[in-house]
PDB file of C-alpha atoms in Angstrom:
ATOM      1  CA  MET V   1     -52.072  53.246  41.707  1.00 51.00           C
ATOM      2  CA  THR V   2     -51.605  52.071  45.694  1.00 60.00           C
ATOM      3  CA  SER V   3     -48.396  52.317  47.300  1.00 68.00           C
ATOM      4  CA  GLN V   4     -47.325  49.529  48.751  1.00 80.00           C
ATOM      5  CA  LEU V   5     -44.560  51.807  50.654  1.00 77.00           C
ATOM      6  CA  PRO V   6     -45.667  52.290  54.345  1.00 74.00           C
ATOM      7  CA  PRO V   7     -47.354  55.633  55.506  1.00 71.00           C
ATOM      8  CA  ARG V   8     -45.616  58.367  56.515  1.00 74.00           C
ATOM      9  CA  GLU V   9     -46.314  58.609  59.848  1.00 67.00           C
ATOM     10  CA  THR V  10     -44.541  55.108  60.469  1.00 72.00           C
ATOM     11  CA  ASP V  11     -41.126  56.495  59.411  1.00 69.00           C
ATOM     12  CA  HIS V  12     -40.289  56.760  62.696  1.00 66.00           C
ATOM     13  CA  TYR V  13     -39.369  54.254  65.093  1.00 61.00           C
ATOM     14  CA  THR V  14     -41.644  54.658  67.965  1.00 65.00           C
ATOM     15  CA  GLN V  15     -44.075  56.297  65.720  1.00 78.00           C
ATOM     16  CA  LEU V  16     -43.321  59.795  67.393  1.00 83.00           C
ATOM     17  CA  ALA V  17     -45.945  62.438  67.347  1.00 84.00           C
ATOM     18  CA  ASP V  18     -44.304  66.007  65.600  1.00 89.00           C
ATOM     19  CA  ALA V  19     -41.182  64.059  64.720  1.00 90.00           C
ATOM     20  CA  ALA V  20     -39.868  65.396  61.507  1.00 91.00           C
ATOM     21  CA  VAL V  21     -37.745  64.117  58.326  1.00 89.00           C
ATOM     22  CA  VAL V  22     -34.574  65.499  58.398  1.00 91.00           C
ATOM     23  CA  THR V  23     -32.485  66.242  55.238  1.00 90.00           C
ATOM     24  CA  THR V  24     -29.293  64.555  56.136  1.00 93.00           C
ATOM     25  CA  ARG V  25     -26.095  64.318  53.971  1.00 94.00           C
ATOM     26  CA  ALA V  26     -27.221  60.418  53.577  1.00 95.00           C
ATOM     27  CA  LEU V  27     -30.754  61.380  52.613  1.00 95.00           C
ATOM     28  CA  LEU V  28     -30.012  64.088  50.194  1.00 95.00           C
ATOM     29  CA  ALA V  29     -27.424  60.805  48.512  1.00 97.00           C
ATOM     30  CA  ALA V  30     -29.918  58.674  48.510  1.00 97.00           C
ATOM     31  CA  ARG V  31     -32.292  61.416  46.550  1.00 96.00           C
ATOM     32  CA  GLU V  32     -29.962  60.926  43.986  1.00 97.00           C
ATOM     33  CA  ASN V  33     -28.327  57.810  44.464  1.00 98.00           C
ATOM     34  CA  ILE V  34     -32.171  55.737  44.311  1.00 97.00           C
ATOM     35  CA  ALA V  35     -33.192  58.907  41.021  1.00 96.00           C
ATOM     36  CA  ASP V  36     -29.917  57.755  39.152  1.00 97.00           C
ATOM     37  CA  THR V  37     -30.406  54.400  39.705  1.00 97.00           C
ATOM     38  CA  ILE V  38     -34.148  54.073  38.330  1.00 96.00           C
ATOM     39  CA  ASP V  39     -33.279  56.235  35.156  1.00 96.00           C
ATOM     40  CA  ALA V  40     -30.793  53.500  34.476  1.00 96.00           C
ATOM     41  CA  ARG V  41     -33.330  51.021  35.139  1.00 96.00           C
ATOM     42  CA  ALA V  42     -30.063  49.618  37.267  1.00 97.00           C
ATOM     43  CA  MET V  43     -29.435  48.266  40.952  1.00 96.00           C
ATOM     44  CA  MET V  44     -27.829  49.522  43.857  1.00 97.00           C
ATOM     45  CA  CYS V  45     -27.768  48.798  47.468  1.00 96.00           C
ATOM     46  CA  LEU V  46     -28.146  50.961  50.469  1.00 96.00           C
ATOM     47  CA  HIS V  47     -25.989  49.559  53.677  1.00 96.00           C
ATOM     48  CA  GLY V  48     -25.320  49.658  57.008  1.00 95.00           C
ATOM     49  CA  PRO V  49     -25.684  48.842  60.413  1.00 93.00           C
ATOM     50  CA  ALA V  50     -29.490  48.648  61.489  1.00 91.00           C
ATOM     51  CA  GLY V  51     -31.006  52.571  62.674  1.00 91.00           C
ATOM     52  CA  VAL V  52     -29.110  54.758  60.514  1.00 94.00           C
ATOM     53  CA  GLY V  53     -32.103  55.660  58.691  1.00 92.00           C
ATOM     54  CA  LYS V  54     -31.670  53.143  55.762  1.00 94.00           C
ATOM     55  CA  THR V  55     -35.263  52.266  54.949  1.00 91.00           C
ATOM     56  CA  LEU V  56     -36.744  55.452  56.268  1.00 92.00           C
ATOM     57  CA  ALA V  57     -34.529  57.366  53.826  1.00 94.00           C
ATOM     58  CA  ALA V  58     -35.051  54.423  50.619  1.00 94.00           C
ATOM     59  CA  ASN V  59     -38.947  55.042  52.227  1.00 93.00           C
ATOM     60  CA  VAL V  60     -39.216  58.928  51.727  1.00 93.00           C
ATOM     61  CA  CYS V  61     -37.522  58.821  48.238  1.00 94.00           C
ATOM     62  CA  LEU V  62     -39.249  56.577  46.804  1.00 94.00           C
ATOM     63  CA  ARG V  63     -42.550  58.360  47.743  1.00 93.00           C
ATOM     64  CA  GLU V  64     -41.658  61.230  46.408  1.00 92.00           C
ATOM     65  CA  LEU V  65     -40.464  59.719  42.864  1.00 92.00           C
ATOM     66  CA  GLU V  66     -44.554  57.681  43.108  1.00 91.00           C
ATOM     67  CA  ARG V  67     -45.282  61.544  43.505  1.00 90.00           C
ATOM     68  CA  THR V  68     -43.585  63.353  40.835  1.00 88.00           C
ATOM     69  CA  ARG V  69     -43.150  60.545  38.140  1.00 88.00           C
ATOM     70  CA  GLY V  70     -45.944  58.167  38.687  1.00 87.00           C
ATOM     71  CA  GLU V  71     -43.528  55.283  39.560  1.00 88.00           C
ATOM     72  CA  GLU V  72     -44.564  52.176  40.767  1.00 92.00           C
ATOM     73  CA  VAL V  73     -42.850  50.663  43.079  1.00 94.00           C
ATOM     74  CA  CYS V  74     -42.893  46.915  44.463  1.00 93.00           C
ATOM     75  CA  ARG V  75     -41.798  46.320  48.092  1.00 91.00           C
ATOM     76  CA  ILE V  76     -40.658  43.572  49.199  1.00 90.00           C
ATOM     77  CA  ALA V  77     -39.494  42.244  52.581  1.00 84.00           C
ATOM     78  CA  PHE V  78     -38.376  38.600  54.085  1.00 79.00           C
ATOM     79  CA  ARG V  79     -38.749  37.573  57.747  1.00 73.00           C
ATOM     80  CA  ALA V  80     -36.111  34.867  57.302  1.00 73.00           C
ATOM     81  CA  ARG V  81     -33.621  33.308  54.837  1.00 79.00           C
ATOM     82  CA  PRO V  82     -36.001  33.114  51.804  1.00 87.00           C
ATOM     83  CA  THR V  83     -35.395  30.298  48.695  1.00 90.00           C
ATOM     84  CA  ALA V  84     -36.234  31.309  45.184  1.00 91.00           C
ATOM     85  CA  ARG V  85     -39.625  30.090  45.366  1.00 92.00           C
ATOM     86  CA  ALA V  86     -40.005  32.343  48.141  1.00 92.00           C
ATOM     87  CA  VAL V  87     -39.033  35.142  46.207  1.00 93.00           C
ATOM     88  CA  ARG V  88     -41.228  33.863  42.862  1.00 95.00           C
ATOM     89  CA  HIS V  89     -44.431  33.987  45.515  1.00 94.00           C
ATOM     90  CA  GLU V  90     -43.763  37.217  47.162  1.00 93.00           C
ATOM     91  CA  LEU V  91     -43.547  38.637  43.854  1.00 95.00           C
ATOM     92  CA  PHE V  92     -46.539  37.263  42.597  1.00 95.00           C
ATOM     93  CA  THR V  93     -48.343  39.589  45.627  1.00 93.00           C
ATOM     94  CA  ALA V  94     -45.978  42.387  45.469  1.00 93.00           C
ATOM     95  CA  LEU V  95     -47.185  42.765  41.181  1.00 93.00           C
ATOM     96  CA  GLY V  96     -51.118  42.258  42.172  1.00 92.00           C
ATOM     97  CA  LEU V  97     -51.174  39.801  40.045  1.00 94.00           C
ATOM     98  CA  PRO V  98     -54.349  37.284  39.240  1.00 94.00           C
ATOM     99  CA  GLY V  99     -55.483  34.083  40.024  1.00 93.00           C
ATOM    100  CA  GLU V 100     -53.516  31.092  41.363  1.00 94.00           C
ATOM    101  CA  PRO V 101     -49.377  31.214  41.502  1.00 95.00           C
ATOM    102  CA  PRO V 102     -48.458  28.655  38.646  1.00 96.00           C
ATOM    103  CA  ARG V 103     -47.042  25.661  40.464  1.00 93.00           C
ATOM    104  CA  HIS V 104     -43.658  24.634  37.792  1.00 95.00           C
ATOM    105  CA  PRO V 105     -40.919  26.939  38.149  1.00 95.00           C
ATOM    106  CA  SER V 106     -40.446  27.696  34.827  1.00 95.00           C
ATOM    107  CA  GLU V 107     -44.245  28.986  34.243  1.00 96.00           C
ATOM    108  CA  PHE V 108     -43.984  30.896  37.112  1.00 97.00           C
ATOM    109  CA  ASP V 109     -40.592  32.738  36.159  1.00 97.00           C
ATOM    110  CA  ARG V 110     -42.075  33.527  32.191  1.00 97.00           C
ATOM    111  CA  LEU V 111     -45.349  35.095  34.206  1.00 97.00           C
ATOM    112  CA  LEU V 112     -43.102  37.467  36.216  1.00 97.00           C
ATOM    113  CA  LEU V 113     -40.711  38.149  33.319  1.00 97.00           C
ATOM    114  CA  ASP V 114     -43.832  39.083  31.405  1.00 97.00           C
ATOM    115  CA  SER V 115     -45.245  41.249  34.098  1.00 96.00           C
ATOM    116  CA  LEU V 116     -41.835  43.040  34.599  1.00 96.00           C
ATOM    117  CA  ALA V 117     -41.763  43.639  31.043  1.00 96.00           C
ATOM    118  CA  ALA V 118     -44.947  45.018  30.538  1.00 95.00           C
ATOM    119  CA  GLN V 119     -44.543  48.421  32.576  1.00 93.00           C
ATOM    120  CA  PRO V 120     -41.369  50.486  34.224  1.00 94.00           C
ATOM    121  CA  ARG V 121     -40.979  49.657  37.875  1.00 95.00           C
ATOM    122  CA  THR V 122     -38.950  49.639  40.781  1.00 96.00           C
ATOM    123  CA  LEU V 123     -38.345  46.804  43.413  1.00 96.00           C
ATOM    124  CA  VAL V 124     -37.502  47.646  46.691  1.00 95.00           C
ATOM    125  CA  VAL V 125     -36.084  44.562  48.826  1.00 94.00           C
ATOM    126  CA  ASP V 126     -36.159  45.794  52.329  1.00 90.00           C
ATOM    127  CA  GLU V 127     -34.051  43.358  55.129  1.00 88.00           C
ATOM    128  CA  ALA V 128     -31.906  42.352  52.449  1.00 89.00           C
ATOM    129  CA  GLN V 129     -29.396  40.740  54.752  1.00 87.00           C
ATOM    130  CA  GLY V 130     -31.361  37.935  54.824  1.00 86.00           C
ATOM    131  CA  LEU V 131     -30.970  37.022  51.466  1.00 87.00           C
ATOM    132  CA  ASN V 132     -28.707  34.149  50.089  1.00 86.00           C
ATOM    133  CA  ARG V 133     -26.773  33.524  47.234  1.00 86.00           C
ATOM    134  CA  GLU V 134     -29.375  31.954  45.660  1.00 89.00           C
ATOM    135  CA  THR V 135     -32.103  34.618  46.326  1.00 90.00           C
ATOM    136  CA  PHE V 136     -29.867  37.731  45.131  1.00 90.00           C
ATOM    137  CA  GLU V 137     -29.000  35.263  41.977  1.00 90.00           C
ATOM    138  CA  TYR V 138     -33.087  35.033  40.960  1.00 93.00           C
ATOM    139  CA  PHE V 139     -33.437  38.729  41.527  1.00 94.00           C
ATOM    140  CA  ARG V 140     -30.279  39.054  39.101  1.00 93.00           C
ATOM    141  CA  TYR V 141     -31.676  36.856  36.448  1.00 94.00           C
ATOM    142  CA  LEU V 142     -35.270  39.085  36.662  1.00 96.00           C
ATOM    143  CA  TRP V 143     -33.119  41.924  35.626  1.00 96.00           C
ATOM    144  CA  ASP V 144     -30.946  40.206  33.189  1.00 95.00           C
ATOM    145  CA  GLU V 145     -33.509  39.533  31.002  1.00 95.00           C
ATOM    146  CA  PRO V 146     -33.479  42.286  28.294  1.00 94.00           C
ATOM    147  CA  ALA V 147     -37.461  42.895  27.827  1.00 96.00           C
ATOM    148  CA  THR V 148     -37.657  43.503  31.906  1.00 96.00           C
ATOM    149  CA  GLN V 149     -38.042  47.264  32.798  1.00 94.00           C
ATOM    150  CA  ILE V 150     -36.802  47.283  36.546  1.00 96.00           C
ATOM    151  CA  ALA V 151     -34.618  48.755  38.619  1.00 97.00           C
ATOM    152  CA  ILE V 152     -33.907  47.240  42.035  1.00 97.00           C
ATOM    153  CA  VAL V 153     -33.107  49.082  45.632  1.00 97.00           C
ATOM    154  CA  PHE V 154     -31.612  46.478  47.811  1.00 95.00           C
ATOM    155  CA  VAL V 155     -31.758  47.833  51.521  1.00 94.00           C
ATOM    156  CA  GLY V 156     -29.842  45.776  54.226  1.00 92.00           C
ATOM    157  CA  GLY V 157     -27.571  45.294  56.920  1.00 88.00           C
ATOM    158  CA  ALA V 158     -23.917  44.602  56.165  1.00 81.00           C
ATOM    159  CA  GLY V 159     -25.113  41.207  55.226  1.00 82.00           C
ATOM    160  CA  ALA V 160     -26.556  42.063  52.584  1.00 85.00           C
ATOM    161  CA  HIS V 161     -23.205  44.008  51.541  1.00 87.00           C
ATOM    162  CA  THR V 162     -21.393  40.832  52.304  1.00 87.00           C
ATOM    163  CA  VAL V 163     -22.961  38.727  49.859  1.00 84.00           C
ATOM    164  CA  LEU V 164     -23.135  40.944  47.107  1.00 85.00           C
ATOM    165  CA  ARG V 165     -19.114  41.705  47.197  1.00 87.00           C
ATOM    166  CA  ARG V 166     -18.322  37.737  47.674  1.00 85.00           C
ATOM    167  CA  GLU V 167     -20.221  37.091  44.430  1.00 81.00           C
ATOM    168  CA  PRO V 168     -18.253  39.268  41.556  1.00 83.00           C
ATOM    169  CA  MET V 169     -21.224  37.942  38.942  1.00 84.00           C
ATOM    170  CA  LEU V 170     -23.508  39.928  41.028  1.00 83.00           C
ATOM    171  CA  SER V 171     -21.207  42.644  42.414  1.00 87.00           C
ATOM    172  CA  SER V 172     -20.533  43.783  39.385  1.00 91.00           C
ATOM    173  CA  ARG V 173     -24.157  44.371  38.175  1.00 93.00           C
ATOM    174  CA  ILE V 174     -24.525  46.999  41.549  1.00 95.00           C
ATOM    175  CA  PHE V 175     -24.614  49.831  39.876  1.00 97.00           C
ATOM    176  CA  ILE V 176     -24.504  52.215  43.118  1.00 97.00           C
ATOM    177  CA  TRP V 177     -23.513  51.188  46.812  1.00 97.00           C
ATOM    178  CA  GLN V 178     -24.357  54.034  49.091  1.00 97.00           C
ATOM    179  CA  GLN V 179     -23.452  53.134  52.995  1.00 96.00           C
ATOM    180  CA  PHE V 180     -25.097  54.351  55.693  1.00 95.00           C
ATOM    181  CA  THR V 181     -23.084  55.414  58.746  1.00 95.00           C
ATOM    182  CA  ARG V 182     -23.809  56.680  62.257  1.00 96.00           C
ATOM    183  CA  LEU V 183     -24.461  60.750  62.818  1.00 96.00           C
ATOM    184  CA  THR V 184     -20.935  62.409  63.302  1.00 96.00           C
ATOM    185  CA  PRO V 185     -21.082  64.568  66.736  1.00 97.00           C
ATOM    186  CA  GLY V 186     -21.254  67.575  64.291  1.00 96.00           C
ATOM    187  CA  GLU V 187     -24.525  66.362  62.516  1.00 96.00           C
ATOM    188  CA  VAL V 188     -26.043  65.448  65.757  1.00 97.00           C
ATOM    189  CA  LEU V 189     -25.706  69.810  66.825  1.00 97.00           C
ATOM    190  CA  ASP V 190     -27.033  70.249  63.442  1.00 96.00           C
ATOM    191  CA  VAL V 191     -29.743  67.778  62.914  1.00 96.00           C
ATOM    192  CA  ILE V 192     -31.112  66.576  66.325  1.00 97.00           C
ATOM    193  CA  PRO V 193     -32.913  70.186  66.969  1.00 97.00           C
ATOM    194  CA  LEU V 194     -34.707  69.835  63.581  1.00 96.00           C
ATOM    195  CA  PHE V 195     -35.887  66.173  64.388  1.00 95.00           C
ATOM    196  CA  HIS V 196     -38.264  67.054  66.770  1.00 96.00           C
ATOM    197  CA  PRO V 197     -39.608  69.993  68.909  1.00 96.00           C
ATOM    198  CA  VAL V 198     -38.291  68.328  72.393  1.00 96.00           C
ATOM    199  CA  TRP V 199     -34.716  69.373  70.880  1.00 98.00           C
ATOM    200  CA  GLU V 200     -35.217  73.051  69.836  1.00 96.00           C
ATOM    201  CA  ASP V 201     -33.626  74.795  72.991  1.00 95.00           C
ATOM    202  CA  ALA V 202     -31.716  72.186  74.669  1.00 97.00           C
ATOM    203  CA  ASP V 203     -28.278  73.173  75.281  1.00 97.00           C
ATOM    204  CA  PRO V 204     -25.896  71.639  72.924  1.00 98.00           C
ATOM    205  CA  ALA V 205     -23.608  70.260  75.385  1.00 98.00           C
ATOM    206  CA  ASP V 206     -26.697  68.695  76.639  1.00 98.00           C
ATOM    207  CA  LEU V 207     -27.196  66.958  73.136  1.00 98.00           C
ATOM    208  CA  SER V 208     -23.339  65.949  72.654  1.00 98.00           C
ATOM    209  CA  PHE V 209     -23.840  64.131  76.340  1.00 98.00           C
ATOM    210  CA  ALA V 210     -27.087  62.535  75.208  1.00 98.00           C
ATOM    211  CA  ASP V 211     -25.258  61.366  72.654  1.00 98.00           C
ATOM    212  CA  GLU V 212     -21.703  59.892  74.218  1.00 97.00           C
ATOM    213  CA  GLN V 213     -23.842  58.587  76.838  1.00 96.00           C
ATOM    214  CA  ALA V 214     -26.904  56.749  74.625  1.00 97.00           C
ATOM    215  CA  ALA V 215     -27.562  57.655  71.205  1.00 97.00           C
ATOM    216  CA  HIS V 216     -24.106  57.085  70.091  1.00 97.00           C
ATOM    217  CA  GLY V 217     -24.946  58.799  66.521  1.00 96.00           C
ATOM    218  CA  ASN V 218     -28.065  55.702  65.603  1.00 96.00           C
ATOM    219  CA  PHE V 219     -31.413  57.807  64.374  1.00 93.00           C
ATOM    220  CA  ARG V 220     -33.256  55.103  66.289  1.00 93.00           C
ATOM    221  CA  ALA V 221     -31.672  55.006  69.743  1.00 95.00           C
ATOM    222  CA  TRP V 222     -32.429  59.049  69.259  1.00 96.00           C
ATOM    223  CA  ASP V 223     -36.340  58.410  68.145  1.00 94.00           C
ATOM    224  CA  GLN V 224     -36.172  56.386  71.752  1.00 94.00           C
ATOM    225  CA  LEU V 225     -34.307  59.075  73.744  1.00 96.00           C
ATOM    226  CA  THR V 226     -37.019  61.780  72.379  1.00 96.00           C
ATOM    227  CA  ALA V 227     -39.741  59.556  72.648  1.00 95.00           C
ATOM    228  CA  HIS V 228     -38.670  58.985  76.876  1.00 96.00           C
ATOM    229  CA  MET V 229     -37.530  62.499  77.160  1.00 97.00           C
ATOM    230  CA  ARG V 230     -40.947  64.027  75.938  1.00 95.00           C
ATOM    231  CA  THR V 231     -42.553  61.679  78.389  1.00 96.00           C
ATOM    232  CA  ALA V 232     -40.403  63.435  81.114  1.00 97.00           C
ATOM    233  CA  LEU V 233     -41.130  66.735  80.054  1.00 97.00           C
ATOM    234  CA  GLU V 234     -44.494  66.719  80.522  1.00 96.00           C
ATOM    235  CA  ARG V 235     -44.357  64.764  83.860  1.00 97.00           C
ATOM    236  CA  THR V 236     -42.199  67.154  85.338  1.00 97.00           C
ATOM    237  CA  GLY V 237     -43.055  70.914  83.484  1.00 96.00           C
ATOM    238  CA  ARG V 238     -39.516  71.482  82.959  1.00 96.00           C
ATOM    239  CA  PRO V 239     -39.181  73.370  79.415  1.00 95.00           C
ATOM    240  CA  ARG V 240     -36.396  71.617  78.209  1.00 96.00           C
ATOM    241  CA  PRO V 241     -34.065  68.858  78.543  1.00 97.00           C
ATOM    242  CA  ASP V 242     -31.426  68.752  81.395  1.00 97.00           C
ATOM    243  CA  ARG V 243     -28.836  66.108  82.650  1.00 97.00           C
ATOM    244  CA  ASP V 244     -31.435  65.348  85.325  1.00 97.00           C
ATOM    245  CA  LEU V 245     -34.056  64.130  82.998  1.00 97.00           C
ATOM    246  CA  LEU V 246     -31.340  62.941  80.532  1.00 98.00           C
ATOM    247  CA  ARG V 247     -30.296  60.208  83.549  1.00 97.00           C
ATOM    248  CA  TRP V 248     -33.455  58.967  83.722  1.00 97.00           C
ATOM    249  CA  ALA V 249     -34.067  58.383  80.543  1.00 96.00           C
ATOM    250  CA  PHE V 250     -30.749  56.675  80.181  1.00 96.00           C
ATOM    251  CA  SER V 251     -32.012  54.555  82.510  1.00 95.00           C
ATOM    252  CA  ARG V 252     -34.822  53.287  80.604  1.00 94.00           C
ATOM    253  CA  LEU V 253     -32.398  52.461  77.659  1.00 91.00           C
ATOM    254  CA  ALA V 254     -29.796  50.639  79.322  1.00 74.00           C
TER     255      ALA V 254
END
């Protein structure tokens, strides 16, 4: 089985060398929640603002379940607001079905239902904030079929949560909701020194300064800041971050 999840080296936004996946409280909760959702063959929603680690957490946890349980994960992402027709075609590709996609919706639906009933699978739907009621309803239709053996993990911004909560028929079927939030100031001091060697010996006051001025508890912003700080240290030969280097890095983020 070939994994459809992106490779580990792409986990961080800038593909930063030497960056670690840090076991935050949110990641630990996601690991438990995703495992419980798969055990129940249920649906869950990971939601929160951009850059707080939702997709990374889902990828890390699902790779582990692929490795330890042999769970087959089919990853689906949409760039724009899709229709049910687009969902059908994306699933056809993700499931690796042979031949040409059927022309008629009823025939297409039967093919997908039969395939999803053949073996247990987890569908991970990234960028789910781009889905609308029609497409969420289509995933519900597939999941509601008694013969299918699927779990579904929706990963998206606040828009995904809003659409799901607006429709009782949809929201009542979500087994677990998990909201991702920004790192707290205390978590920054605990987590960031483990995230990358650049910050190992940094003064905690400088870490707090960097978070207050630029990163604001957002992992993607910390990723960008780390890349710039790594460049600054290499160019200046200084042993650790300081306020001057931090301000230089901030200027690149403005």
